[in-house]
XYZ file of C-alpha atoms in Angstrom:
294
model
C -28.381 -22.221 -10.848
C -24.614 -22.184 -11.395
C -24.782 -23.733 -14.838
C -24.886 -20.143 -16.106
C -21.334 -19.684 -14.889
C -19.752 -17.154 -12.564
C -20.210 -14.121 -14.796
C -23.865 -14.794 -15.619
C -24.881 -15.436 -12.015
C -22.999 -12.344 -10.858
C -24.836 -10.285 -13.490
C -28.174 -11.682 -12.315
C -27.358 -10.659 -8.741
C -26.465 -7.138 -9.853
C -29.705 -6.802 -11.820
C -31.928 -8.300 -9.114
C -30.562 -6.090 -6.343
C -30.106 -2.933 -8.398
C -33.273 -1.345 -6.980
C -33.007 -2.860 -3.503
C -32.951 -0.136 -0.831
C -29.961 -1.700 0.956
C -27.729 -0.895 -2.022
C -28.257 2.831 -1.422
C -26.097 2.521 1.695
C -23.278 0.487 0.177
C -20.458 1.936 -1.864
C -20.449 0.394 -5.358
C -17.048 -1.258 -4.789
C -18.266 -2.893 -1.561
C -21.438 -4.147 -3.236
C -19.521 -5.656 -6.146
C -17.074 -7.430 -3.841
C -19.960 -8.745 -1.743
C -21.657 -10.270 -4.804
C -18.388 -11.783 -6.032
C -17.752 -13.331 -2.619
C -21.301 -14.707 -2.494
C -20.951 -16.375 -5.897
C -17.539 -17.782 -4.991
C -18.828 -19.208 -1.684
C -21.681 -21.053 -3.394
C -19.436 -22.335 -6.188
C -17.033 -23.691 -3.569
C -19.926 -25.346 -1.751
C -21.236 -27.144 -4.856
C -17.716 -28.228 -5.802
C -17.286 -29.626 -2.288
C -20.593 -31.514 -2.520
C -19.526 -33.063 -5.818
C -16.162 -34.069 -4.367
C -17.870 -35.412 -1.225
C -20.119 -37.658 -3.310
C -17.093 -39.042 -5.146
C -14.710 -39.233 -2.160
C -16.703 -39.251 1.106
C -13.750 -40.634 3.088
C -11.923 -37.302 2.680
C -14.547 -35.532 4.806
C -15.669 -35.757 8.425
C -19.217 -34.948 7.313
C -21.246 -33.563 4.440
C -20.195 -29.986 3.508
C -22.635 -27.357 4.705
C -23.943 -24.498 2.554
C -22.793 -20.914 3.188
C -24.856 -18.972 5.704
C -25.068 -15.530 7.241
C -22.298 -14.656 9.674
C -23.409 -12.733 12.735
C -21.074 -9.916 13.681
C -19.771 -9.291 17.177
C -22.067 -6.909 19.021
C -19.632 -5.954 21.771
C -17.831 -2.866 20.391
C -18.660 0.551 21.821
C -21.748 2.374 20.601
C -21.157 4.971 17.893
C -22.673 8.359 18.640
C -22.801 10.025 15.241
C -22.702 13.743 16.051
C -19.707 14.961 14.020
C -19.952 14.472 10.271
C -16.491 15.886 9.503
C -13.689 17.728 11.304
C -11.488 20.301 9.561
C -8.060 21.615 10.577
C -5.532 23.657 8.590
C -1.764 23.687 8.170
C -1.140 27.432 8.319
C -3.749 28.739 10.777
C -5.463 27.764 14.015
C -9.021 27.614 12.674
C -10.780 24.304 13.251
C -14.336 23.328 12.410
C -16.793 20.503 12.949
C -19.574 19.857 10.447
C -22.620 19.072 12.568
C -23.959 15.540 12.165
C -26.769 15.720 14.744
C -29.561 16.603 12.261
C -28.779 13.619 10.053
C -28.684 11.348 13.107
C -32.022 12.687 14.315
C -33.674 12.260 10.905
C -32.367 8.718 10.572
C -33.745 7.863 14.001
C -37.167 9.216 13.034
C -37.283 7.287 9.749
C -36.138 4.066 11.429
C -38.821 4.341 14.104
C -41.533 4.982 11.520
C -40.394 2.108 9.307
C -40.278 -0.261 12.294
C -43.765 0.851 13.358
C -45.219 0.288 9.883
C -43.470 -3.068 9.565
C -44.959 -4.187 12.874
C -48.461 -3.131 11.807
C -48.158 -4.902 8.463
C -46.848 -8.116 10.033
C -49.756 -8.168 12.506
C -52.251 -7.590 9.698
C -50.901 -10.511 7.678
C -50.185 -12.740 10.671
C -46.644 -13.220 9.444
C -43.432 -13.259 11.468
C -41.455 -12.186 8.413
C -40.814 -8.641 7.264
C -43.487 -7.255 4.947
C -42.685 -4.347 2.644
C -45.328 -1.783 1.675
C -45.589 1.248 -0.601
C -45.612 3.497 2.464
C -42.393 1.961 3.772
C -40.732 2.299 0.353
C -41.796 5.949 0.277
C -40.206 6.559 3.690
C -36.966 4.943 2.551
C -36.908 7.149 -0.522
C -37.426 10.237 1.648
C -34.629 9.145 3.979
C -32.245 8.511 1.086
C -33.041 11.870 -0.521
C -32.575 13.722 2.778
C -29.223 12.049 3.478
C -27.878 12.644 -0.028
C -29.003 16.288 0.027
C -27.330 16.783 3.422
C -24.077 15.271 2.170
C -24.140 17.472 -0.933
C -24.500 20.589 1.222
C -21.860 19.404 3.694
C -19.333 18.711 0.932
C -20.002 22.136 -0.582
C -19.393 23.809 2.800
C -16.128 21.912 3.235
C -14.830 22.872 -0.220
C -15.897 26.502 0.321
C -13.906 26.604 3.579
C -10.904 25.191 1.729
C -11.206 27.991 -0.847
C -11.613 30.624 1.888
C -8.336 29.544 3.496
C -6.490 29.228 0.155
C -6.048 25.481 0.538
C -4.391 23.711 -2.402
C -4.632 20.178 -0.989
C -7.287 18.388 1.056
C -6.286 15.281 3.023
C -9.021 12.806 3.997
C -8.666 9.793 6.267
C -9.394 6.547 4.420
C -13.067 5.760 5.072
C -13.265 2.269 3.549
C -13.044 0.403 6.854
C -14.750 2.996 9.048
C -17.930 0.915 9.505
C -16.194 -2.349 10.321
C -15.745 -3.541 13.896
C -18.717 -1.512 15.160
C -22.090 -2.454 16.557
C -23.820 -1.202 13.394
C -25.701 1.606 15.074
C -28.376 2.475 12.486
C -27.789 6.218 12.669
C -24.204 5.640 11.561
C -24.378 2.801 9.067
C -27.240 4.289 7.059
C -25.150 7.376 6.307
C -23.156 6.535 3.137
C -20.000 8.172 4.490
C -17.964 7.037 1.480
C -20.289 9.119 -0.659
C -19.294 12.219 1.308
C -15.665 11.576 0.391
C -16.603 11.164 -3.273
C -18.586 14.424 -3.256
C -15.721 16.343 -1.636
C -13.305 14.887 -4.176
C -15.556 15.799 -7.113
C -16.271 19.377 -5.977
C -12.685 20.056 -4.937
C -11.447 18.967 -8.357
C -13.754 21.514 -10.004
C -12.093 24.195 -7.867
C -8.579 23.025 -8.715
C -7.984 21.571 -5.243
C -6.081 18.293 -4.979
C -7.592 15.576 -2.753
C -5.443 12.918 -1.079
C -6.640 9.842 0.817
C -4.458 8.527 3.647
C -4.685 5.565 6.013
C -6.053 6.596 9.426
C -4.126 3.983 11.428
C -3.189 5.206 14.954
C -4.361 8.790 14.324
C -7.157 8.688 16.912
C -5.105 7.329 19.833
C -1.823 9.258 19.517
C -1.311 12.787 20.828
C -0.941 15.443 18.129
C -0.017 18.124 20.690
C 2.877 15.981 21.951
C 3.987 15.298 18.357
C 3.942 11.569 19.067
C 4.954 9.210 16.306
C 1.861 7.558 14.870
C 2.540 3.945 15.754
C 1.293 1.091 17.907
C 3.608 1.916 20.826
C 2.107 5.394 21.299
C -1.483 4.407 20.533
C -3.591 4.854 23.677
C -7.271 5.770 23.342
C -7.702 5.697 27.142
C -6.476 9.302 27.104
C -9.984 10.267 26.067
C -10.798 11.725 29.488
C -14.460 12.110 28.619
C -16.614 11.857 25.498
C -15.160 14.028 22.776
C -11.982 15.150 24.612
C -8.407 13.880 24.311
C -5.757 14.697 26.940
C -2.128 15.292 25.991
C 0.753 13.965 28.079
C 1.174 17.334 29.821
C -2.527 17.706 30.637
C -3.756 19.869 27.756
C -7.185 18.775 26.520
C -8.198 18.974 22.883
C -11.280 17.901 20.956
C -10.712 14.224 20.104
C -11.757 14.630 16.466
C -9.492 17.679 16.094
C -6.649 15.594 17.521
C -7.323 12.910 14.915
C -7.574 15.454 12.099
C -4.228 17.012 13.054
C -2.605 13.579 13.111
C -3.937 12.777 9.636
C -2.327 16.013 8.415
C 0.936 15.194 10.216
C 0.939 11.735 8.664
C 0.506 13.135 5.167
C 3.009 16.000 5.509
C 5.539 13.935 7.495
C 7.655 16.456 9.454
C 5.203 19.348 9.164
C 3.815 20.841 12.396
C 0.400 22.498 11.869
C 0.076 26.023 13.263
C -2.643 24.977 15.711
C -0.165 22.614 17.409
C 2.543 25.289 17.582
C 0.098 27.752 19.151
C -1.185 25.178 21.638
C 2.328 24.267 22.782
C 3.222 27.955 23.199
C 0.026 29.110 24.920
C -1.093 25.935 26.664
C -4.618 26.171 25.288
C -6.558 25.041 22.211
C -9.626 26.927 21.075
C -12.635 24.608 20.739
C -13.775 23.887 17.175
C -16.565 25.926 15.623
C -19.590 23.716 15.017
C -21.090 24.523 11.618
C -24.646 23.836 10.534
C -25.091 22.472 7.033
C -28.388 24.201 6.240
């Protein structure tokens, strides 16, 4: 199989999985790196086998082939209700783009697909997954719904930026957002990286600059207290209940708004967004407006 060489085998993988439904939920860069890693792992295995046959004394046992690595299932469950959170430098407006509809739709499609898979497996007497035209049709519907929702959400975000005369949009880096989680289906099947790409594309058409910044420590440091975004101040236990973050002097703020403000602070360095100034003066933060996509 590897006599074709690295490039040829990689190309075969790309072609064979091009129409596979799983690829709809992977960013192209992630998919390419996955294939490259797969090819490299198998090449290393066959090289090790060859070396083992020539020099068995170097090894404690015969090299084993690569296999699937099961991920840790302990991390907290992701409840995907907020698709995006928006805050602004020069005013106190803050918004949340509702993610509940997309979560609900994903749940419905997953239940239907699981039901049809179970029926098909019983019909064939097989313990392995059996694909059908009906299941493929459901996956296509799910993909189309998700992509349409993300298009509308990105348009709403860019329109809000225009409304508030925004010249720059700052987005937290989303590349690692799905790692270290329990792979809740409602979250993982939303191609969140695609939302970033759509915002970037539509903002560019409107002459708005988009910047991507590392999210490290933004969710566990207090924006209201103007804490430095570092490991020493990082403390997610200040989430007093789901969705709320408590400052050091007892002021509660939406946790996603807190993170959004910290991303802005990180990008603008010494800038203090108006919402923080108002909260420190008045001792209160208005809750974010939850916006429906359609």
